CSV table of N, CA and C and ligand atoms in Angstrom, one decimal:
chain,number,residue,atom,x,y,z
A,1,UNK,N,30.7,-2.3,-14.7
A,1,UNK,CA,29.6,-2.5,-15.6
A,1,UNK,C,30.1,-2.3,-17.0
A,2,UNK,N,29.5,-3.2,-17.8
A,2,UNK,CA,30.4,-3.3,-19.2
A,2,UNK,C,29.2,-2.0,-19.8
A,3,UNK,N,30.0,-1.6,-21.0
A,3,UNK,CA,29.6,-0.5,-22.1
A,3,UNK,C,28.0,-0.6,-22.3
A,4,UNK,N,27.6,-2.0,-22.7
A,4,UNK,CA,27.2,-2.9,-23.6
A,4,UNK,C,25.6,-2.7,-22.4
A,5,UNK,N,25.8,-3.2,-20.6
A,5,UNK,CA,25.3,-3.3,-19.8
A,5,UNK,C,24.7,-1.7,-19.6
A,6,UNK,N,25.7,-1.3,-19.1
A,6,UNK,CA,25.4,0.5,-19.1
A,6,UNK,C,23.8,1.3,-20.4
A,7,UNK,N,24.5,0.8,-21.5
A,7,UNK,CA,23.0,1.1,-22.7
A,7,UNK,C,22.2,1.0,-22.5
A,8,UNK,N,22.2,-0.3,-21.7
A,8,UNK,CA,20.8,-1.2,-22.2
A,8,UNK,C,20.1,-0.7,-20.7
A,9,UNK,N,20.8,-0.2,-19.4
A,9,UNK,CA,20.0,0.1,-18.3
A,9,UNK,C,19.9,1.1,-18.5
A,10,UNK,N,20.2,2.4,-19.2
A,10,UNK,CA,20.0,3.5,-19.6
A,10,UNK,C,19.0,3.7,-20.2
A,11,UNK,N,18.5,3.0,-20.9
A,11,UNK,CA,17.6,2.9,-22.1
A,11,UNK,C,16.2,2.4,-21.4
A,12,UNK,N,16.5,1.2,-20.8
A,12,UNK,CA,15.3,0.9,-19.6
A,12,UNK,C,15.0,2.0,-19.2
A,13,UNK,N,16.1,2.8,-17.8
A,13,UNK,CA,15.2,3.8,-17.3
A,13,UNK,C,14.6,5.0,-18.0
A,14,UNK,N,15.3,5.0,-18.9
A,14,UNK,CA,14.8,6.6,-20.2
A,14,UNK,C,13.4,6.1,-20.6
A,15,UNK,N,13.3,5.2,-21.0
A,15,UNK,CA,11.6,4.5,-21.7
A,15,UNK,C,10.7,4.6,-20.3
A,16,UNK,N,10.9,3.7,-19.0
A,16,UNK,CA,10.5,3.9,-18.3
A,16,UNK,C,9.7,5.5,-17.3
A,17,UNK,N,10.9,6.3,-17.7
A,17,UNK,CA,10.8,7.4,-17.0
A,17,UNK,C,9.7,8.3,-18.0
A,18,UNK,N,10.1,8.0,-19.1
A,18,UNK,CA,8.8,9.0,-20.5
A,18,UNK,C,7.6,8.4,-20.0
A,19,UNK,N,7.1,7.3,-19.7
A,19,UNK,CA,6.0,7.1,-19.0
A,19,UNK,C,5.3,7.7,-18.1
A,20,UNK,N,6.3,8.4,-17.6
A,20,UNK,CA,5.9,8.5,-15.8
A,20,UNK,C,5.8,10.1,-16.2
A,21,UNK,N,6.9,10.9,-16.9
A,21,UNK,CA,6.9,12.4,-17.1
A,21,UNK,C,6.6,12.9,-18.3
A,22,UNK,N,5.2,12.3,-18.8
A,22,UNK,CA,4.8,12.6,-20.5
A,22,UNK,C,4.9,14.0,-20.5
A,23,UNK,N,4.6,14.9,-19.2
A,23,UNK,CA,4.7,16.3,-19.9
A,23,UNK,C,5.8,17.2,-19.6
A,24,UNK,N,5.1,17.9,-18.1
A,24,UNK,CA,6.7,18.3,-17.3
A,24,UNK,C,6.6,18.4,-16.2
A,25,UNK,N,7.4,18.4,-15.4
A,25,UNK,CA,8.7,18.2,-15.8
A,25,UNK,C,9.8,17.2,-17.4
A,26,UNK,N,10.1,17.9,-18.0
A,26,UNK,CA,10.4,16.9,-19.3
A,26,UNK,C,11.2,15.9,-18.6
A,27,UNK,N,11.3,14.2,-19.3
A,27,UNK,CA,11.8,13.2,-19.4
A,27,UNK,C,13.1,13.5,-19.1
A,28,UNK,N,14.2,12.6,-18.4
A,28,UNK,CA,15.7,12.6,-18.9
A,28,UNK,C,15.8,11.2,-20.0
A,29,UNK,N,16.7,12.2,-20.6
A,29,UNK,CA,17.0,10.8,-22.0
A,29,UNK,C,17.8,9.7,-21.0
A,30,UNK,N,17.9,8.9,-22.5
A,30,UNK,CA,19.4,7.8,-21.8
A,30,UNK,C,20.5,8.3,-21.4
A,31,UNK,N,20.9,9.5,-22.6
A,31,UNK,CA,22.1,10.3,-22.4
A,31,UNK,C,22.3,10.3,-20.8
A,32,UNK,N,21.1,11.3,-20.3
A,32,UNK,CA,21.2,11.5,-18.6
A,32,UNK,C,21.6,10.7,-17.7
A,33,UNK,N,20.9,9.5,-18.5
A,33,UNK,CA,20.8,8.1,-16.7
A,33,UNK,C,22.5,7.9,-17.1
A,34,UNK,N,22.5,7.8,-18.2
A,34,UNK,CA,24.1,7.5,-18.5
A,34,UNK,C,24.7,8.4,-17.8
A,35,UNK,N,24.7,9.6,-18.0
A,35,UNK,CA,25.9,10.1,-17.2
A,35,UNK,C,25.8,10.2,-15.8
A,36,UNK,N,24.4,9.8,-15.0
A,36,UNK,CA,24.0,9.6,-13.6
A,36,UNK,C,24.9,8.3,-13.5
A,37,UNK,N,24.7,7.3,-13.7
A,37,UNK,CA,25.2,5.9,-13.7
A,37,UNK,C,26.7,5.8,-14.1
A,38,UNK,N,27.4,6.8,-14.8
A,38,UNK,CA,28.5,6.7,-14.6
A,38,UNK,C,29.4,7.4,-13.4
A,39,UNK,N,28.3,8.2,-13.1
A,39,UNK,CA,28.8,9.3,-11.8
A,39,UNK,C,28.8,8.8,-10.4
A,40,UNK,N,29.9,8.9,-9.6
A,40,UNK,CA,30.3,8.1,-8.7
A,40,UNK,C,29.0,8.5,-6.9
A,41,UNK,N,28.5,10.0,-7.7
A,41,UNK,CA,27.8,10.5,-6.4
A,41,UNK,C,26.6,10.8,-7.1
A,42,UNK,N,26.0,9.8,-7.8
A,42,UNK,CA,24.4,9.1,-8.0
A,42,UNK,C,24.3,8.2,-7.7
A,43,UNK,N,23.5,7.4,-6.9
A,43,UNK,CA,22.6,6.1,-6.7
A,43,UNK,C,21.5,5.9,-7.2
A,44,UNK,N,21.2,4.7,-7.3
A,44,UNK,CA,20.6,4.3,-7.9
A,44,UNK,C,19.8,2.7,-7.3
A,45,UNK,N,18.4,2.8,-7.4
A,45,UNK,CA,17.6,1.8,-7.0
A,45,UNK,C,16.5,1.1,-7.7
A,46,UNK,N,17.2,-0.5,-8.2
A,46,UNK,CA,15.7,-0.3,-9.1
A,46,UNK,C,15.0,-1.8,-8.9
A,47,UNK,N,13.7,-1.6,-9.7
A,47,UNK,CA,13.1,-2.6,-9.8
A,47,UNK,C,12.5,-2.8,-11.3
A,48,UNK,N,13.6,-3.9,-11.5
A,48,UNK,CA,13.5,-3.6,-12.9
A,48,UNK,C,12.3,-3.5,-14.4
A,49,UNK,N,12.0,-2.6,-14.9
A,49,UNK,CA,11.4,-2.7,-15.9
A,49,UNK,C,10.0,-2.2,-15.3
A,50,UNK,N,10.0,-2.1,-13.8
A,50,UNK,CA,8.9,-2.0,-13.2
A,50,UNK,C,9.0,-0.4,-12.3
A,51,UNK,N,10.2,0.3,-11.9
A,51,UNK,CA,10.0,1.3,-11.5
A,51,UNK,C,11.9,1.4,-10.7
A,52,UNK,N,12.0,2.8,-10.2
A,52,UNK,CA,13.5,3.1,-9.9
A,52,UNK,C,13.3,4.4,-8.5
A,53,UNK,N,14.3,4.7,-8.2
A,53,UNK,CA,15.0,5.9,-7.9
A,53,UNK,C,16.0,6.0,-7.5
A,54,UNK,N,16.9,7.9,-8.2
A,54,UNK,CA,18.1,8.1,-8.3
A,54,UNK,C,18.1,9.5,-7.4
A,55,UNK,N,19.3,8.8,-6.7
A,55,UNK,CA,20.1,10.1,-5.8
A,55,UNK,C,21.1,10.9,-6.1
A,56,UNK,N,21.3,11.9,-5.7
A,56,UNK,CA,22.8,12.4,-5.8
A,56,UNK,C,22.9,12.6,-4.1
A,57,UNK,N,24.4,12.2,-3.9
A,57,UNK,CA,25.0,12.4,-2.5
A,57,UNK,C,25.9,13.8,-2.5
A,58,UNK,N,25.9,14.8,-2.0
A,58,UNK,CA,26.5,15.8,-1.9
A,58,UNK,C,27.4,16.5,-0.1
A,59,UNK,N,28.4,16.2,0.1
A,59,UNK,CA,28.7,16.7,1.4
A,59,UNK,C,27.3,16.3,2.4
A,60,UNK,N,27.2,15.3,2.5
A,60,UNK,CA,26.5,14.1,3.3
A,60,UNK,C,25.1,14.5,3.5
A,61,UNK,N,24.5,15.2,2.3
A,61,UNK,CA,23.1,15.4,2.3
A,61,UNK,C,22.3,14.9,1.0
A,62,UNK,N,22.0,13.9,1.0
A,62,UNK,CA,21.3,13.4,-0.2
A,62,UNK,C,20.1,13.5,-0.8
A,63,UNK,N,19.9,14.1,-2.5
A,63,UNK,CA,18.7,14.3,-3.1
A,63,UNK,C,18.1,13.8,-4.4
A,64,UNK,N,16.9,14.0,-3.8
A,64,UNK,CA,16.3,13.1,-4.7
A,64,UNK,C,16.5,13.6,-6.2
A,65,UNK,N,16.2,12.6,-7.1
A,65,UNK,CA,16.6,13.4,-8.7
A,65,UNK,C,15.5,13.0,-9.1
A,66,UNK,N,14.9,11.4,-8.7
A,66,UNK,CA,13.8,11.4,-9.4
A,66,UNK,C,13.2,9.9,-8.8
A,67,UNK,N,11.6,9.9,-9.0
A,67,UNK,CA,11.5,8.3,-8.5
A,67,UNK,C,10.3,8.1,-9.8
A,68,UNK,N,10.2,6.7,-10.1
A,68,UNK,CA,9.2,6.5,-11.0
A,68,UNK,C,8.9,5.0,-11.2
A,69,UNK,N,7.2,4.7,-11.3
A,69,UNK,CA,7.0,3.3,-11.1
A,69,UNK,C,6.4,3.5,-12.6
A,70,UNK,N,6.0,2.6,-13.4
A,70,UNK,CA,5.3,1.8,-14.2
A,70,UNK,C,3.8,2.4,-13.8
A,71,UNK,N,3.0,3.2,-14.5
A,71,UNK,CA,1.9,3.6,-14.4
A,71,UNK,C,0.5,2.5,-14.4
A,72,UNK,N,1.5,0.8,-14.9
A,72,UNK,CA,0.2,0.4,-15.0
A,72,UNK,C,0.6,-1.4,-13.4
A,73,UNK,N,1.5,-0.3,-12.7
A,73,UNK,CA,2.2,-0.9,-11.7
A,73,UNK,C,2.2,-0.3,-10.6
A,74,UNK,N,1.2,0.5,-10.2
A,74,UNK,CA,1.2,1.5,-9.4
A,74,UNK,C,0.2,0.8,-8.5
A,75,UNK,N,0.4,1.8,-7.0
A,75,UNK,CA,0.2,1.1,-5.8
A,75,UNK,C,0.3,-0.2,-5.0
A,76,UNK,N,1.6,-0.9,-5.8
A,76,UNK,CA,1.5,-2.0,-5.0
A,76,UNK,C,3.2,-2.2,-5.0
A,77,UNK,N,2.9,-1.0,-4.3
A,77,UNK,CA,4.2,-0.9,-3.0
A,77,UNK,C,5.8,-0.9,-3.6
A,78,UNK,N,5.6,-0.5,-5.0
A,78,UNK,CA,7.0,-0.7,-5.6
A,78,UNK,C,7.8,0.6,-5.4
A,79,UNK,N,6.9,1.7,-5.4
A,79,UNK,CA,7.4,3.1,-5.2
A,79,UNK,C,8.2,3.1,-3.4
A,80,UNK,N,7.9,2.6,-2.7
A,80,UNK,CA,7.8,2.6,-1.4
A,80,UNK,C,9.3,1.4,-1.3
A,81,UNK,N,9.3,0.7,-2.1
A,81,UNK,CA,10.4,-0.4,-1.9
A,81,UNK,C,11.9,0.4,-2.1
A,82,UNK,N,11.5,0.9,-3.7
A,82,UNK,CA,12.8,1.2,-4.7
A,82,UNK,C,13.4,3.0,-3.5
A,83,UNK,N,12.6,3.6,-3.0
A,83,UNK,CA,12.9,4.9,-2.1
A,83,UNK,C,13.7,3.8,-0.4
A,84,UNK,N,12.8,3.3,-0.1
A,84,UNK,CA,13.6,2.6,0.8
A,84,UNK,C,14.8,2.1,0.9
A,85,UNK,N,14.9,1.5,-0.1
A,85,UNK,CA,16.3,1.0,-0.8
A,85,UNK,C,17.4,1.7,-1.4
A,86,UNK,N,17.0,2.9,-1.7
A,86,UNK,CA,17.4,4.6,-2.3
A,86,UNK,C,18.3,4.9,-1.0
A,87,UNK,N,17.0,5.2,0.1
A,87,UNK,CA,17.4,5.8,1.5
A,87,UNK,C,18.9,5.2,2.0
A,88,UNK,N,18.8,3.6,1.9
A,88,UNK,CA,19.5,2.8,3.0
A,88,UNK,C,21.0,2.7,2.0
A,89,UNK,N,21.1,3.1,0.8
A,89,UNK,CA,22.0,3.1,0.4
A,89,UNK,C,22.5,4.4,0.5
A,90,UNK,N,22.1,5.5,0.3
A,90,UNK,CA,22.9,6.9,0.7
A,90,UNK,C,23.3,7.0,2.4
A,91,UNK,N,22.1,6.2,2.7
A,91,UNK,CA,22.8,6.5,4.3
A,91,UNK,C,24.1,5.8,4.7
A,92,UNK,N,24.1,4.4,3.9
A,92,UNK,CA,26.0,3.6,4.0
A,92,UNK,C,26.6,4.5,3.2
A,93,UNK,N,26.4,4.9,2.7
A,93,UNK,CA,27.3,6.0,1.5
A,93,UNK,C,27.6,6.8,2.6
A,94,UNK,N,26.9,7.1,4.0
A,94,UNK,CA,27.6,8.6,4.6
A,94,UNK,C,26.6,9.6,4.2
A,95,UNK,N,25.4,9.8,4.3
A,95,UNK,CA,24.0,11.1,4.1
A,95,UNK,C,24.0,11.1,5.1
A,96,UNK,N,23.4,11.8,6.1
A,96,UNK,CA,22.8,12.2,7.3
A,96,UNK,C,21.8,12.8,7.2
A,97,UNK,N,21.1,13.4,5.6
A,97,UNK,CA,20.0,13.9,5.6
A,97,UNK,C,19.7,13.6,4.1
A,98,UNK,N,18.1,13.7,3.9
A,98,UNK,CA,17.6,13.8,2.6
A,98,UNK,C,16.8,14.6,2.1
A,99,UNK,N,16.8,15.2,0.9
A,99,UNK,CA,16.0,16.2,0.7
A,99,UNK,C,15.6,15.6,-0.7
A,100,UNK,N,14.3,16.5,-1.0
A,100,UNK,CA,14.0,16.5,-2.2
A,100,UNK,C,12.8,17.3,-2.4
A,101,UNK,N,12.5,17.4,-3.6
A,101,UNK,CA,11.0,18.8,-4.2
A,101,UNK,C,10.1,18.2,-4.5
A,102,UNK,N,9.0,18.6,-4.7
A,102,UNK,CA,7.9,17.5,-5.0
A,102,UNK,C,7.1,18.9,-5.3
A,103,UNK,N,6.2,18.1,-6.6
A,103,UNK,CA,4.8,19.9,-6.8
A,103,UNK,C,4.0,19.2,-5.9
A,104,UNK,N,3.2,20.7,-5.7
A,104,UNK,CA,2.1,20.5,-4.4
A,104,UNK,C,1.0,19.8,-4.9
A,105,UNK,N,1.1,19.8,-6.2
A,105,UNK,CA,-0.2,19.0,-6.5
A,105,UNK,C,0.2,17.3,-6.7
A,106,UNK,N,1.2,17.1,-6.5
A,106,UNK,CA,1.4,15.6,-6.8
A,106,UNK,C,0.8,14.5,-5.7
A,107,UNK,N,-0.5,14.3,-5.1
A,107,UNK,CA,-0.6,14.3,-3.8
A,107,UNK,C,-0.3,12.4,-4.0
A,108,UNK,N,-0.1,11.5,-4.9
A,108,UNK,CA,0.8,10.4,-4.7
A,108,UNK,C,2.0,10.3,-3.9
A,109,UNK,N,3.0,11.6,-4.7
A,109,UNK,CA,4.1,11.3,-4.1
A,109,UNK,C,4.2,11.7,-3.1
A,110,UNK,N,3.4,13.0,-2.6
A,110,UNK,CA,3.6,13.3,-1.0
A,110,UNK,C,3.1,12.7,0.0
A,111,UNK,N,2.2,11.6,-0.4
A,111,UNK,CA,1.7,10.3,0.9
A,111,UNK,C,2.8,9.3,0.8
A,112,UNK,N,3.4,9.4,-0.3
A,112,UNK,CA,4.5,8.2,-0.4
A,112,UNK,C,5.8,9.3,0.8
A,113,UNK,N,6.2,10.4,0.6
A,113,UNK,CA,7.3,10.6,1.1
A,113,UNK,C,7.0,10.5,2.6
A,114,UNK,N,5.4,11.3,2.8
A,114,UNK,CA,5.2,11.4,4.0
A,114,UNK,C,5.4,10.0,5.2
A,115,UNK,N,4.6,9.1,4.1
A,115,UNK,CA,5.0,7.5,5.0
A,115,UNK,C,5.9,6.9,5.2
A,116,UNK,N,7.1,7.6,3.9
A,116,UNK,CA,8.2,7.1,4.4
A,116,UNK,C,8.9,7.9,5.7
A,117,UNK,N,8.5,8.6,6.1
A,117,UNK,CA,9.1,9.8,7.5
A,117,UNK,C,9.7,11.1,6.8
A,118,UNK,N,9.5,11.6,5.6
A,118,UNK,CA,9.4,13.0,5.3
A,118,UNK,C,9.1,13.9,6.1
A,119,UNK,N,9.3,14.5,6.1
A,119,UNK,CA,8.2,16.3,6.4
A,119,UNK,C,9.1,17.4,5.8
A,120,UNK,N,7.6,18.0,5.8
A,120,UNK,CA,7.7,19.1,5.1
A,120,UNK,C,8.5,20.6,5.4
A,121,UNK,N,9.5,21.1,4.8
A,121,UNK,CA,10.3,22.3,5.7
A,121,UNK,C,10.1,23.2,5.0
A,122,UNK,N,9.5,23.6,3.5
A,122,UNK,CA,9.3,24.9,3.2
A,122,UNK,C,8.4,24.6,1.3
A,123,UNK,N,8.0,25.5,1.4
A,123,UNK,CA,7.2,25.7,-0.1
A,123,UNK,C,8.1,26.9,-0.7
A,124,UNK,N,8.0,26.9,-2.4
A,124,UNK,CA,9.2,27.3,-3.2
A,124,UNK,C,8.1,27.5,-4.4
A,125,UNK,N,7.5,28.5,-4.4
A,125,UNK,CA,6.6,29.7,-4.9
A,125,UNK,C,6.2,29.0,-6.5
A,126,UNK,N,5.8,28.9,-7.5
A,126,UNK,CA,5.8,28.5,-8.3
A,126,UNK,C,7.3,28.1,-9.3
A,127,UNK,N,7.6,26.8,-8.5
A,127,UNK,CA,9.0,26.4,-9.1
A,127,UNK,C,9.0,25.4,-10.2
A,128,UNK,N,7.6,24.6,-10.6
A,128,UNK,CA,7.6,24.8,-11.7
A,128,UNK,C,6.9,25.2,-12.4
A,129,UNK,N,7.6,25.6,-13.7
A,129,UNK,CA,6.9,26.1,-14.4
A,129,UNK,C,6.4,25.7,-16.0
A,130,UNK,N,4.8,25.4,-16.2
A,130,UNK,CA,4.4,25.0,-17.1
A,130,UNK,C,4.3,26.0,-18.1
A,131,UNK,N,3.1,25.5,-19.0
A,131,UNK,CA,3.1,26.6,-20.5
A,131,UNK,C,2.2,27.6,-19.9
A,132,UNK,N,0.9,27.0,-19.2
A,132,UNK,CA,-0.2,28.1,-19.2
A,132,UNK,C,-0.1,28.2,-17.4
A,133,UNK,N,0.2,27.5,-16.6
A,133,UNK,CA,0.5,27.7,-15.6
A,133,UNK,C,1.7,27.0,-14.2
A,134,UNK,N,1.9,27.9,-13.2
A,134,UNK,CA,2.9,27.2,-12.3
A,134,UNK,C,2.5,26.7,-11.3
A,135,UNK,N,3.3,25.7,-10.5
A,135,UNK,CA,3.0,25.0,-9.8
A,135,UNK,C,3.9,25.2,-8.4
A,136,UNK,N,3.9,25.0,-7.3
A,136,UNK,CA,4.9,25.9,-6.2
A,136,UNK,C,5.2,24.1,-6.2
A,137,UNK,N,6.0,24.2,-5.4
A,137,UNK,CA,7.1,23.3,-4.8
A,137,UNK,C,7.5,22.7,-3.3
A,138,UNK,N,7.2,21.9,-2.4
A,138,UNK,CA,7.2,21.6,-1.7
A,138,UNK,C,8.8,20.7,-1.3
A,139,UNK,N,9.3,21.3,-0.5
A,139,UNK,CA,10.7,20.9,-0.3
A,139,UNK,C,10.7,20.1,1.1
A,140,UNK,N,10.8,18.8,1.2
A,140,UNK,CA,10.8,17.7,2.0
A,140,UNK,C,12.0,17.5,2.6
A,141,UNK,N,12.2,16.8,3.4
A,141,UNK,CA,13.5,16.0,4.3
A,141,UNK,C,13.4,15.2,5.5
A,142,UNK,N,14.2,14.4,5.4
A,142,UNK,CA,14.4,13.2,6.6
A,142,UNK,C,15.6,12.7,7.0
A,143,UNK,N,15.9,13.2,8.0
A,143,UNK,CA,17.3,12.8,8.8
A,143,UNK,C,17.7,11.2,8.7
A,144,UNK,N,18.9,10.9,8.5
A,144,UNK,CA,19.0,9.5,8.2
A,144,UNK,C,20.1,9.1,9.1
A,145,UNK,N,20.2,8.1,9.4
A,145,UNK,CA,21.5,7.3,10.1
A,145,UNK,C,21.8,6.3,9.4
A,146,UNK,N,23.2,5.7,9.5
A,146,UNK,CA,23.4,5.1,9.2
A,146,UNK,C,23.1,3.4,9.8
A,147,UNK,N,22.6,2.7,8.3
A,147,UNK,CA,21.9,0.9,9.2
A,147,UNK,C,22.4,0.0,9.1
B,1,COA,C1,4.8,8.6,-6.8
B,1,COA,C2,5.0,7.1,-7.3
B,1,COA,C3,6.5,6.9,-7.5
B,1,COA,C4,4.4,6.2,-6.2
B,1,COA,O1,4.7,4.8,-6.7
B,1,COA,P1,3.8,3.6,-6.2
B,1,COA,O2,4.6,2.3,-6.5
B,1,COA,O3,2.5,3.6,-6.8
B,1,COA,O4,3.7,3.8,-4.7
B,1,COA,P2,3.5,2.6,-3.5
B,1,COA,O5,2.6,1.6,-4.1
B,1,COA,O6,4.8,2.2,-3.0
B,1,COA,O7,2.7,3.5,-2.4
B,1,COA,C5,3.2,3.8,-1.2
B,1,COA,C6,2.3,4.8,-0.5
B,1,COA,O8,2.3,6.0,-1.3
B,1,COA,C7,1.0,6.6,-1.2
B,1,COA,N1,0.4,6.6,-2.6
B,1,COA,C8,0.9,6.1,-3.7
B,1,COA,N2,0.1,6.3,-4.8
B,1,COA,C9,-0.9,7.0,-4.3
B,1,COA,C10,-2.0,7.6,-4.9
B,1,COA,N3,-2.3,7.4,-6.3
B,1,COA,N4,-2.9,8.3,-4.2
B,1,COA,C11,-2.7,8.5,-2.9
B,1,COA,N5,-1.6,8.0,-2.2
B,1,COA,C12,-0.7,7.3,-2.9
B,1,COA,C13,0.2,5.8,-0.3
B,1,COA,O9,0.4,6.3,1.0
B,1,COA,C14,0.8,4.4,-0.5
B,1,COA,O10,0.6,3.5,0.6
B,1,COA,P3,-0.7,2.6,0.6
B,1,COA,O11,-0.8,2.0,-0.8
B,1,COA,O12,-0.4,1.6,1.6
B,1,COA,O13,-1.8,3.5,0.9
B,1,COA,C15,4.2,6.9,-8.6
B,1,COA,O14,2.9,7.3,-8.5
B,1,COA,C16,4.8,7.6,-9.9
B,1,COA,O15,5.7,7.0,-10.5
B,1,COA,N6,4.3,8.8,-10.2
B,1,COA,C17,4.8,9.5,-11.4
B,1,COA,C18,6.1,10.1,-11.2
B,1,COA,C19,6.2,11.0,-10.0
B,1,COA,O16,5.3,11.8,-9.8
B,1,COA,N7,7.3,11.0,-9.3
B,1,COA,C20,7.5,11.8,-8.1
B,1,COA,C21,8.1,13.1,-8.5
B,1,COA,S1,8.6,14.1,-7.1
């Protein structure tokens, strides 16, 4: 990927992603996706202009970093696509498992993980943390094979 290519997808998902995380968890700039996108053990899945998600592969257990659709693109199945596509590429990478955090109040993304074959293995006490209040954390996973 030339210099020039790298910006300009960086830049997509950073604009895209302030959409989706106006408050907090805060936004990753471009800086970030940049250095995800240059890093050999992030993946990445997108649909462009319309929604993504990024993994990190670690000693064959893969996590989520982040997913995000287009708020005015929602429910029609892009979230569900760009994770599936997430999954199937960490699993040829060598994952055998996937994890990731989710707040307990997000109940979008937890019918999205749950349909994709998630479950639930533990809650993580108020992990985030807002200005006037916290939110606990639900820690997800799904065994993967390789397809
Ligand atoms: C979570 C998110 C990625 C889902 O993306 P999406 O493209 O709307 O999801 P899909 O259309 O693929 O939906 C797949 C399934 O997820 C569940 N789902 C998605 N949005 C939902 C909602 N608003 N309410 C309830 N369930 C929902 C449903 O089970 C849905 O299947 P169905 O439409 O057949 O009922 C999107 O809402 C988003 O970007 N949210 C803001 C960022 C965020 O919270 N990321 C997760 C951080 S852990």
């Amino acid at each position: 990927m030339t210099i020039g290519t790298l910006q300009k997808q960086s830049l997509r998902l950073a604009n895209l992603h302030k959409q989706c995380f106006r408050h907090l968890p805060p936004p990753y700039s471009a800086n970030s996706f940049q250095e995800f996108l240059r890093n050999e053990t992030y993946f990445l899945a997108e649909e462009k202009y319309k929604g993504f998600a990024i993994a990190r592969l670690v000693s064959e257990v893969a996590e989520l970093i982040t997913i995000a659709v287009d708020p005015n693109l929602r429910r029609k199945g892009i979230g569900k696509k760009v994770l599936d596509e997430l999954i199937n590429k960490v699993a040829n990478a060598g994952a055998n498992q996937f994890i990731l955090e989710v707040a307990s109040n997000n109940q979008a993304a937890i019918n999205l993980y749950t349909k994709l074959g998630f479950t639930a293995v533990c809650k993580r006490k108020n992990y985030f943390r807002y200005k006037n209040f916290n939110v606990d954390a639900i820690v997800f996973k799904r065994l993967l094979e390789m397809v």
